[in-house]
Short mmCIF file of C-alpha atoms in Angstrom, two decimals:
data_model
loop_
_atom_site.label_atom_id
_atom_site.label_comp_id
_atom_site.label_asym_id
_atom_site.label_seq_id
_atom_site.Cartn_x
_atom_site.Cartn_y
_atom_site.Cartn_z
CA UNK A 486 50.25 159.04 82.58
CA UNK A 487 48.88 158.83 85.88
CA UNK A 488 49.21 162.56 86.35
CA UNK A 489 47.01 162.82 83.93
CA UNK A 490 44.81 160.65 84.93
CA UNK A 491 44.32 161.46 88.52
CA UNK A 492 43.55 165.06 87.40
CA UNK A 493 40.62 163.84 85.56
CA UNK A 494 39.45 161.08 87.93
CA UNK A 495 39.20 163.84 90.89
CA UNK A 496 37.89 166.49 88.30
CA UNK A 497 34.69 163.88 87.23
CA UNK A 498 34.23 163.30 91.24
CA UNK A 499 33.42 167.22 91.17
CA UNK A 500 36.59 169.32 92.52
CA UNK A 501 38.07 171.59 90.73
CA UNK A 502 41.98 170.67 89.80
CA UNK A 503 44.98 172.34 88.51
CA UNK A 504 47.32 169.75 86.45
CA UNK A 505 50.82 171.61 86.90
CA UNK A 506 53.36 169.77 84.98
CA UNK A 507 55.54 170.56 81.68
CA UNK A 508 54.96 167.82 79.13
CA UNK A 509 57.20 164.84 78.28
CA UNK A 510 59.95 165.44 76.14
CA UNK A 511 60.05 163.58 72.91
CA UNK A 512 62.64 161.30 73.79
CA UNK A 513 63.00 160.65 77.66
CA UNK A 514 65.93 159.74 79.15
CA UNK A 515 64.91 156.36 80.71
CA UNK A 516 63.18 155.21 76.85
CA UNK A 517 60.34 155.16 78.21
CA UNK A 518 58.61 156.88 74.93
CA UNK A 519 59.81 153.40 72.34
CA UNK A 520 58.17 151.01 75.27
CA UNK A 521 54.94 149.44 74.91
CA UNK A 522 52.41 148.67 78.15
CA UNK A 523 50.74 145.51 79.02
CA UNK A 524 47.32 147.24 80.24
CA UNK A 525 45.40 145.12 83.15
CA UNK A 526 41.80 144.75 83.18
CA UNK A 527 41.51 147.56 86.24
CA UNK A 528 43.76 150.05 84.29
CA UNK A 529 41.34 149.53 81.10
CA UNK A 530 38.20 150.03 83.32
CA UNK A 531 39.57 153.10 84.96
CA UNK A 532 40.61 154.34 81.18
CA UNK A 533 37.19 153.75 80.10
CA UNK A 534 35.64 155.65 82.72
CA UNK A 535 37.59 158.35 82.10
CA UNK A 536 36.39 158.16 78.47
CA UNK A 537 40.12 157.60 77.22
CA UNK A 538 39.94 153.46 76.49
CA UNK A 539 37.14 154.48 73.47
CA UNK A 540 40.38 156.67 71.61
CA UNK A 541 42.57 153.60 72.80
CA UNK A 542 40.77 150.45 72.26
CA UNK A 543 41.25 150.21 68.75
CA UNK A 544 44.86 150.63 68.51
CA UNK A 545 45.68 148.40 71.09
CA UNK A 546 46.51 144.77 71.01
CA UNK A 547 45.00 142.26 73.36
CA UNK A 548 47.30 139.43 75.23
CA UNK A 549 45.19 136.30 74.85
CA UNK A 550 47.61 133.93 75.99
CA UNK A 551 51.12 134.04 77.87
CA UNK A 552 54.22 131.28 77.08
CA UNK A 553 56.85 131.05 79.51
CA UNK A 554 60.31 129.34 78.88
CA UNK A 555 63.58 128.74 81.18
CA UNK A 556 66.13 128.50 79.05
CA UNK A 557 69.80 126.92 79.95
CA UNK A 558 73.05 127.51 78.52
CA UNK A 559 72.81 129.08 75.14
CA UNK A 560 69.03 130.26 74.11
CA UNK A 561 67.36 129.02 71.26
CA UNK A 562 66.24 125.47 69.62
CA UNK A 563 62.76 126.22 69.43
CA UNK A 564 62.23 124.39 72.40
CA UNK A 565 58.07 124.11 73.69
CA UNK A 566 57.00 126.85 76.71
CA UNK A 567 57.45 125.24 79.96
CA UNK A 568 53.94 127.12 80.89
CA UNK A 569 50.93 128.91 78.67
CA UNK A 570 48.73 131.08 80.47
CA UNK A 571 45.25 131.90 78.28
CA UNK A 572 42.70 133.86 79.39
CA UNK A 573 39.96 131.81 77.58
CA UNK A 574 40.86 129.07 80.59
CA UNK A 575 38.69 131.35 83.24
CA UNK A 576 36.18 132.65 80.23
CA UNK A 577 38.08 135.54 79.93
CA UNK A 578 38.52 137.58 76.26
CA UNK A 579 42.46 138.50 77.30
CA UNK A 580 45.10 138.27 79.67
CA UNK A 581 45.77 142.18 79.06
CA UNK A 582 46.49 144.94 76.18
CA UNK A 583 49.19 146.25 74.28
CA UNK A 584 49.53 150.00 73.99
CA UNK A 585 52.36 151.72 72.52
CA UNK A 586 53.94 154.58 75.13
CA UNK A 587 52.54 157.39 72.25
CA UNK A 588 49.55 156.35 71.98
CA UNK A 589 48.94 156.40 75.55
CA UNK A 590 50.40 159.74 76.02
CA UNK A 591 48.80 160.97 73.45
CA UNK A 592 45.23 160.52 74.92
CA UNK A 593 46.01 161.29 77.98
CA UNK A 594 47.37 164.58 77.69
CA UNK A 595 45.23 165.28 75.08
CA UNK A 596 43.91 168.76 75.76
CA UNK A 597 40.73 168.25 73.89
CA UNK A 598 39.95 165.50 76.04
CA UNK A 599 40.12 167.32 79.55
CA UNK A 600 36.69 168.79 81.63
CA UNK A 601 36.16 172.21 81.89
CA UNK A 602 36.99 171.86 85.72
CA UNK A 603 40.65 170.80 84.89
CA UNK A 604 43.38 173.61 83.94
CA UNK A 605 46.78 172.62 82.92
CA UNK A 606 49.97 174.45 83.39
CA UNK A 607 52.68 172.88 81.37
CA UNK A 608 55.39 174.71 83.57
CA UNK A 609 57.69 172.54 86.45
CA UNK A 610 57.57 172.58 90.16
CA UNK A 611 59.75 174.99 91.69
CA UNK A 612 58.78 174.73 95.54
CA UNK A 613 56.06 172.60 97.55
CA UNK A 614 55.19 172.87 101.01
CA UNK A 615 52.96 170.37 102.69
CA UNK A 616 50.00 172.39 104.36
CA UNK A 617 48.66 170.96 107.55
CA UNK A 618 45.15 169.80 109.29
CA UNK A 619 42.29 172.00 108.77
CA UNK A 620 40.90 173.82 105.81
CA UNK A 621 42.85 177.15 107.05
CA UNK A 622 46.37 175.04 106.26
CA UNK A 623 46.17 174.40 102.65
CA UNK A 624 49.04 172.92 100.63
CA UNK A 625 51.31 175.92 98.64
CA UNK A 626 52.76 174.95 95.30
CA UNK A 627 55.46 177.51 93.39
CA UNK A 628 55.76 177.30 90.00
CA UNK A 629 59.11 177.70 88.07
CA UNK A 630 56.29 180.70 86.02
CA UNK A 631 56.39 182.28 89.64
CA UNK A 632 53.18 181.65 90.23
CA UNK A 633 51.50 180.60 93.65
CA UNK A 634 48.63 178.39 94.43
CA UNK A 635 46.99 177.10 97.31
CA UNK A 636 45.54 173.48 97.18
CA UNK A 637 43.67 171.38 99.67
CA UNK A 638 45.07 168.26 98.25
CA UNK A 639 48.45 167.72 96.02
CA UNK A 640 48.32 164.17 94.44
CA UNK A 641 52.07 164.07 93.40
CA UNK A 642 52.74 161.79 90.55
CA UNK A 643 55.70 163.15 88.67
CA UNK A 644 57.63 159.97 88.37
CA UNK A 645 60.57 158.03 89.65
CA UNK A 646 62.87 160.99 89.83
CA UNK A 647 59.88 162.94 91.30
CA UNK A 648 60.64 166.70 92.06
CA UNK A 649 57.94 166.59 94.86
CA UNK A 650 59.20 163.74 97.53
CA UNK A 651 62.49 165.47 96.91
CA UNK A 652 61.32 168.62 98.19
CA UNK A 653 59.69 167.35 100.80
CA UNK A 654 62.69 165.80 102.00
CA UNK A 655 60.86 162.26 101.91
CA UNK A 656 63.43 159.18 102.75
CA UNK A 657 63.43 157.13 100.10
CA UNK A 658 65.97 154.07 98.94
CA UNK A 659 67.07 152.24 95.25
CA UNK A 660 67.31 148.19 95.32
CA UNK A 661 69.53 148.38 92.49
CA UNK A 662 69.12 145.60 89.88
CA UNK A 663 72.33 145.46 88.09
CA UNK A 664 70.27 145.01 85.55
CA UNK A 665 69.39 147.40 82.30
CA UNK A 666 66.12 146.84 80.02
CA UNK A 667 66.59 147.27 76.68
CA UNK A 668 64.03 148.39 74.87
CA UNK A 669 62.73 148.45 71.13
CA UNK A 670 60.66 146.89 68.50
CA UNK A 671 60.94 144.08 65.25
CA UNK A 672 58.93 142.65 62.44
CA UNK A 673 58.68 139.23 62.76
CA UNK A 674 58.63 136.66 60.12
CA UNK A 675 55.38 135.26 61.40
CA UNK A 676 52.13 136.50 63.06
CA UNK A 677 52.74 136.76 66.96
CA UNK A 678 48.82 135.67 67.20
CA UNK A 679 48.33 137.41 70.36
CA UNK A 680 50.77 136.04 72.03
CA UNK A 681 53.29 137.44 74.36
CA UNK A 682 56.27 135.11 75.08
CA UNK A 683 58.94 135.25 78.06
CA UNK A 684 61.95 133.55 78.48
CA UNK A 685 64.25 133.40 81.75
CA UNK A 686 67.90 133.02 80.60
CA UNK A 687 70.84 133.11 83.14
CA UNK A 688 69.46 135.51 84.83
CA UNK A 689 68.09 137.56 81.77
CA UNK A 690 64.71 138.03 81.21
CA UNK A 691 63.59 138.41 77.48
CA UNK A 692 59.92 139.44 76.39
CA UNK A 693 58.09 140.28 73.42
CA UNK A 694 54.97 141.69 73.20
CA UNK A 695 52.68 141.51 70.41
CA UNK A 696 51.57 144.84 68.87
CA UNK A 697 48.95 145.80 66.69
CA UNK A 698 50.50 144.68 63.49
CA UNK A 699 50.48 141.09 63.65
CA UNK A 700 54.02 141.09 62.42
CA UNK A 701 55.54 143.51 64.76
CA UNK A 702 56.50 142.73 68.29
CA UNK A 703 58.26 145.08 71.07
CA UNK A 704 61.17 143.67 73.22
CA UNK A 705 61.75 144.11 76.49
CA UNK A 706 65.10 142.58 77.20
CA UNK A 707 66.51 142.73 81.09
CA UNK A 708 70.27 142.23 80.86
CA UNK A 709 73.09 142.34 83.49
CA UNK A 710 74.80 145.59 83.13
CA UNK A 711 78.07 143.66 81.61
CA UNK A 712 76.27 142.52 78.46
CA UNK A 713 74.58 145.29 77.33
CA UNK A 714 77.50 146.69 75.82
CA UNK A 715 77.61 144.27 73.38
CA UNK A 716 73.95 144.23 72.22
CA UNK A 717 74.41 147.98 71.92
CA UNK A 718 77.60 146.84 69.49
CA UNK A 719 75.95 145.04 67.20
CA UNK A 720 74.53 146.56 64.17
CA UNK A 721 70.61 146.37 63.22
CA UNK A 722 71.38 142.93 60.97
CA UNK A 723 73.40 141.35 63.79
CA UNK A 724 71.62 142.58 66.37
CA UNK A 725 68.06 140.99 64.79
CA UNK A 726 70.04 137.70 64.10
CA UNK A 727 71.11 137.57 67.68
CA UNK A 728 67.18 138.14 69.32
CA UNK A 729 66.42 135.53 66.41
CA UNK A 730 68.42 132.98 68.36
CA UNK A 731 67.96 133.87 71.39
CA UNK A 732 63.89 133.22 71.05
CA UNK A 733 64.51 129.95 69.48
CA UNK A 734 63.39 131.25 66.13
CA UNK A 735 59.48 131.29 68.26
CA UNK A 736 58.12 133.92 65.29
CA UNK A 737 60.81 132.97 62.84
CA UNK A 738 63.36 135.87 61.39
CA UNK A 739 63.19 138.89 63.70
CA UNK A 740 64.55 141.74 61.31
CA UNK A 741 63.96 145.85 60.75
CA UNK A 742 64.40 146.76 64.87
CA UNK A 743 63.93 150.30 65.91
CA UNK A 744 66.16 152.58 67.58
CA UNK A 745 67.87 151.00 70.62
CA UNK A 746 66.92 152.47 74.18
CA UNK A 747 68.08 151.20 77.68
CA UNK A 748 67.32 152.07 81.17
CA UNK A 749 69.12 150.93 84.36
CA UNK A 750 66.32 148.63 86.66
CA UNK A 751 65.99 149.19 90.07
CA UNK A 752 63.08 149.05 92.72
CA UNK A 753 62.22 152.31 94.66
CA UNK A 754 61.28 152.01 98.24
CA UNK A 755 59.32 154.80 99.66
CA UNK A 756 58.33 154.23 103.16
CA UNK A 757 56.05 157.25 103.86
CA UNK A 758 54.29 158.85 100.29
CA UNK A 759 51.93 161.29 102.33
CA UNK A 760 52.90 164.32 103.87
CA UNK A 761 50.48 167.11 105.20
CA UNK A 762 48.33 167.29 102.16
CA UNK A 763 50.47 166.01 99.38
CA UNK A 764 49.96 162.32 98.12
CA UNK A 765 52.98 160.67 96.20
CA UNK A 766 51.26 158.20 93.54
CA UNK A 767 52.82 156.06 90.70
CA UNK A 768 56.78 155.85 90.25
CA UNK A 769 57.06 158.62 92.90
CA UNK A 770 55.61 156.27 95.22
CA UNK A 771 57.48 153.20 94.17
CA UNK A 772 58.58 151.35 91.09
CA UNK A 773 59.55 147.28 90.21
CA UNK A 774 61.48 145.44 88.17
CA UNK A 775 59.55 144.85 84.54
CA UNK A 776 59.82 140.74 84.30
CA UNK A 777 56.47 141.01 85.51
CA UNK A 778 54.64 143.88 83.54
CA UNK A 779 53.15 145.89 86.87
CA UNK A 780 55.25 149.15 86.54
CA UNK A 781 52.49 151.05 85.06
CA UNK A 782 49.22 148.90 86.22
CA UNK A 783 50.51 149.68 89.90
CA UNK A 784 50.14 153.73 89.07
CA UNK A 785 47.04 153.43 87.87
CA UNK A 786 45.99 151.04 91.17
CA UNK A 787 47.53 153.17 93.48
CA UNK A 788 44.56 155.91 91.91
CA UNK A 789 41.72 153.75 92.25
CA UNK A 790 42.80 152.16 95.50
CA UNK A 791 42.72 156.17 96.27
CA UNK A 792 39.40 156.62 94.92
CA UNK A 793 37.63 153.14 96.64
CA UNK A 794 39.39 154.27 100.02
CA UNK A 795 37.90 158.05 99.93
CA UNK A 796 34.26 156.74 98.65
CA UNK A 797 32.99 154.27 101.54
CA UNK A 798 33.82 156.54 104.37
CA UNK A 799 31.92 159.37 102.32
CA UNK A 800 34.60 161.75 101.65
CA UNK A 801 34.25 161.83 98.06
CA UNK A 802 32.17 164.87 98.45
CA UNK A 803 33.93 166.64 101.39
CA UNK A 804 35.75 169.83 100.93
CA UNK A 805 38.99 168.46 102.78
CA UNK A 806 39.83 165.04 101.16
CA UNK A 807 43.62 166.01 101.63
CA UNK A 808 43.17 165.87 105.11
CA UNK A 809 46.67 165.13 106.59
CA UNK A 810 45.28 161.89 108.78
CA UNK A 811 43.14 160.96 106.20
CA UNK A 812 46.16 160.83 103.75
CA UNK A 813 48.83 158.99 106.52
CA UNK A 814 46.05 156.18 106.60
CA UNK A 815 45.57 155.50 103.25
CA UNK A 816 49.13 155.69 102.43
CA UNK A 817 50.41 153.14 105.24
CA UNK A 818 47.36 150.81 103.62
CA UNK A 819 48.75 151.43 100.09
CA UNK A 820 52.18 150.88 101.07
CA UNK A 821 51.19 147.24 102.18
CA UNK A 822 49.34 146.34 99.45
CA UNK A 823 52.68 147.79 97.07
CA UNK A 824 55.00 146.16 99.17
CA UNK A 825 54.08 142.88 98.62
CA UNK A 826 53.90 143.18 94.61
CA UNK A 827 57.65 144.90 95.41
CA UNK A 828 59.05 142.10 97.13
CA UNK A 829 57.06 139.17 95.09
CA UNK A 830 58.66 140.58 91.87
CA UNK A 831 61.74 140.84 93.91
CA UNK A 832 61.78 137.44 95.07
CA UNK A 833 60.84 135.99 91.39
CA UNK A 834 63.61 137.99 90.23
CA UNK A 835 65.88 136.34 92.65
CA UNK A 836 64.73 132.91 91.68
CA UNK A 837 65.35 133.13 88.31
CA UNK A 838 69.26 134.42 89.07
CA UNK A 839 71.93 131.81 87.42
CA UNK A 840 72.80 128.90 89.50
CA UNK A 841 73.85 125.37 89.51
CA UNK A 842 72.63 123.48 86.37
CA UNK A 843 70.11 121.05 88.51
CA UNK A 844 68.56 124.50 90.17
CA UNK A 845 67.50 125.80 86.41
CA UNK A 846 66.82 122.14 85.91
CA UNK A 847 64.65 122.21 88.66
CA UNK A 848 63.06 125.62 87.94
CA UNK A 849 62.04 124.21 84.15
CA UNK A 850 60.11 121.54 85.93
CA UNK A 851 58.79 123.59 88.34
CA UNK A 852 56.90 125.90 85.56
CA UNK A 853 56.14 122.16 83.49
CA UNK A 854 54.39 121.31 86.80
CA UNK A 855 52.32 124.47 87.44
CA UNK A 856 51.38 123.80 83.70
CA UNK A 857 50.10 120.24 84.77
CA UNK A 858 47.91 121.17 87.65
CA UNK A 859 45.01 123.08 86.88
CA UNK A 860 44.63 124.99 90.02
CA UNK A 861 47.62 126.52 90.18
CA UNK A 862 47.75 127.44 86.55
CA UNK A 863 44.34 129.47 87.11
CA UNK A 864 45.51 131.64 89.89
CA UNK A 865 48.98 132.47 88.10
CA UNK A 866 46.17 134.20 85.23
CA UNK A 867 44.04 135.42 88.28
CA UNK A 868 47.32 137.46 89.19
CA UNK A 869 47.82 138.49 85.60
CA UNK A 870 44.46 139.46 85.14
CA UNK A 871 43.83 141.48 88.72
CA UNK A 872 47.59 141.80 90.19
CA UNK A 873 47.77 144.22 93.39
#
């Protein structure tokens, strides 16, 4: 996705790009193609611009308000959210929107859709070497085809197992979750209304996100390792009775849920993503735990925090934006800004961990307070409506 992007971001700013890159597989191994994205204002504006969002905006679903429930002991009863974010608080139309993982893809690798100065190789990376400072020390990329090219910038966004930083021999380190999301979708027995609802339960985190049908919702449900093995168990009738109870009955029966995919959680620390003339971006750069929807916004940030950086020092136009300096600067700014949305999302994670009854007690009232005061209420939707 961002791959894809950044090639046509740099390729409307006027350089000419090559997108080298074999296309996703039908079925990825981290189920990744049954998910559904929570799209931030900034990642719709840089989508329109690119002249994707017009394909998009129709088959997407906006977010216009957010409930929020901590659960104890057994889920379910119906119980009221302890906090409800909506948009139409700060005169905003939505909090985000919902995109299915296809959809997406589709318009972004849509060939049709690319300018004349982009070419794409659908063929993997077979060696990388970083270039140096000066237009005579240009980045070299190898192609598994056997072909060679020079480049004097490499923006490196092949994803969380990314071929590039491990060429490179770029440190990086897992903050492993013990955690797996699993991921599909349901009809529900009433309209989600634009809703998206999250509970916290023992150290679970359970979302659904409303989708274009008004009766079908994706699920995003972050389990310790040692229970997924039993939601994996259950057949499609026991396993929809199950997410029925364990949202309370919120949209009534859940029934008719799609193919079951799970992927272990973990964060990804990168401490340096630039190297010579190669810039890691997206989930090559670093990646969070989903409870609070940034995976894919941050990606698309880390582009336009990339673009804004380059334009006020006018080097949009220069001939050497991969300038090795130029790149180390940026990327100790980005890895700030990144940071802190890592170890926030971290930190909530941590806080909603099981723990003595009176601390989820306390939590509960906690998210019933923030609900009560105005203030604080507004800049939780700021941060869902801007994040990093």
């Amino acid at each position: 996705m961002v791959a894809g992007c950044a090639a046509r971001l740099m390729a409307l700013r006027g350089h000419d790009v090559l997108w080298a890159g074999p296309k996703e597989a039908p079925q990825r191994i981290d189920g990744a193609d049954q998910r559904a994205y929570a799209l931030g204002p900034q990642t719709i504006g840089l989508l329109s611009e690119l002249g994707l969002w017009q394909t998009l905006q129709d088959k997407a679903q906006p977010i216009l308000s957010m409930e929020i429930r901590q659960s104890s002991g057994r889920p379910g009863g119906g119980e009221a959210a302890d906090l409800t974010l909506n948009a139409r608080e700060l005169g905003e139309k939505s909090l985000a929107s919902i995109i299915s993982h296809a959809e997406l893809l589709a318009a972004v690798d849509s060939p049709a859709s690319l300018p004349a100065n982009v070419s794409r190789l659908e063929t993997a990376l077979h060696q990388v070497r970083p270039g140096g400072a000066g237009p005579s020390a240009p980045a070299e990329l190898g192609l598994a085809n056997g072909q060679l090219y020079k480049a004097s910038l490499v923006l490196a966004a092949d994803g969380q197992r990314s071929t590039v930083r491990r060429r490179l021999g770029l440190s990086w380190g897992l903050r492993q979750y013990q955690q797996t999301a699993l991921v599909c979708r349901f009809q529900s027995q009433h309209p989600h209304q634009a809703v998206a609802m999250q509970w916290f339960q023992q150290g679970a985190v359970l979302a659904l996100l409303p989708l274009k049908d008004p009766h079908q919702v994706s699920l995003v449900y972050s389990l310790p390792n040692e229970r997924l093995a039993y939601f994996q168990s259950l057949n499609d009738d026991a396993f929809a009775h199950e997410l029925t109870l364990a949202t309370g009955h919120r949209l009534g029966e859940l029934s008719n849920p799609s193919a079951r995919v799970s992927s272990p959680l973990a964060m990804t620390l990168v401490p340096e993503t630039s190297l010579g003339r190669v810039l890691l971006l997206g989930d090559a750069a670093h990646t969070v735990h989903p409870l609070a929807g940034y995976g894919l916004n941050l990606g698309f940030q880390d582009l336009l925090a990339f673009d804004a950086f380059l334009s006020p020092q006018g080097k949009r136009g220069s001939r050497d934006l991969g300038e090795p300096a130029l790149l180390a600067r940026f990327a100790a700014q980005r890895h700030q800004s990144v940071q802190r949305v890592q170890w926030g999302i971290d930190g909530l994670w941590r806080l909603i961990q099981p723990g003595p009854h009176f601390f989820e007690r306390s939590r509960q009232l906690g998210l019933r307070a923030i609900q009560k005061v105005q203030p604080l209420r507004h800049q939780l939707i700021q941060l869902a409506l801007h994040g990093a």
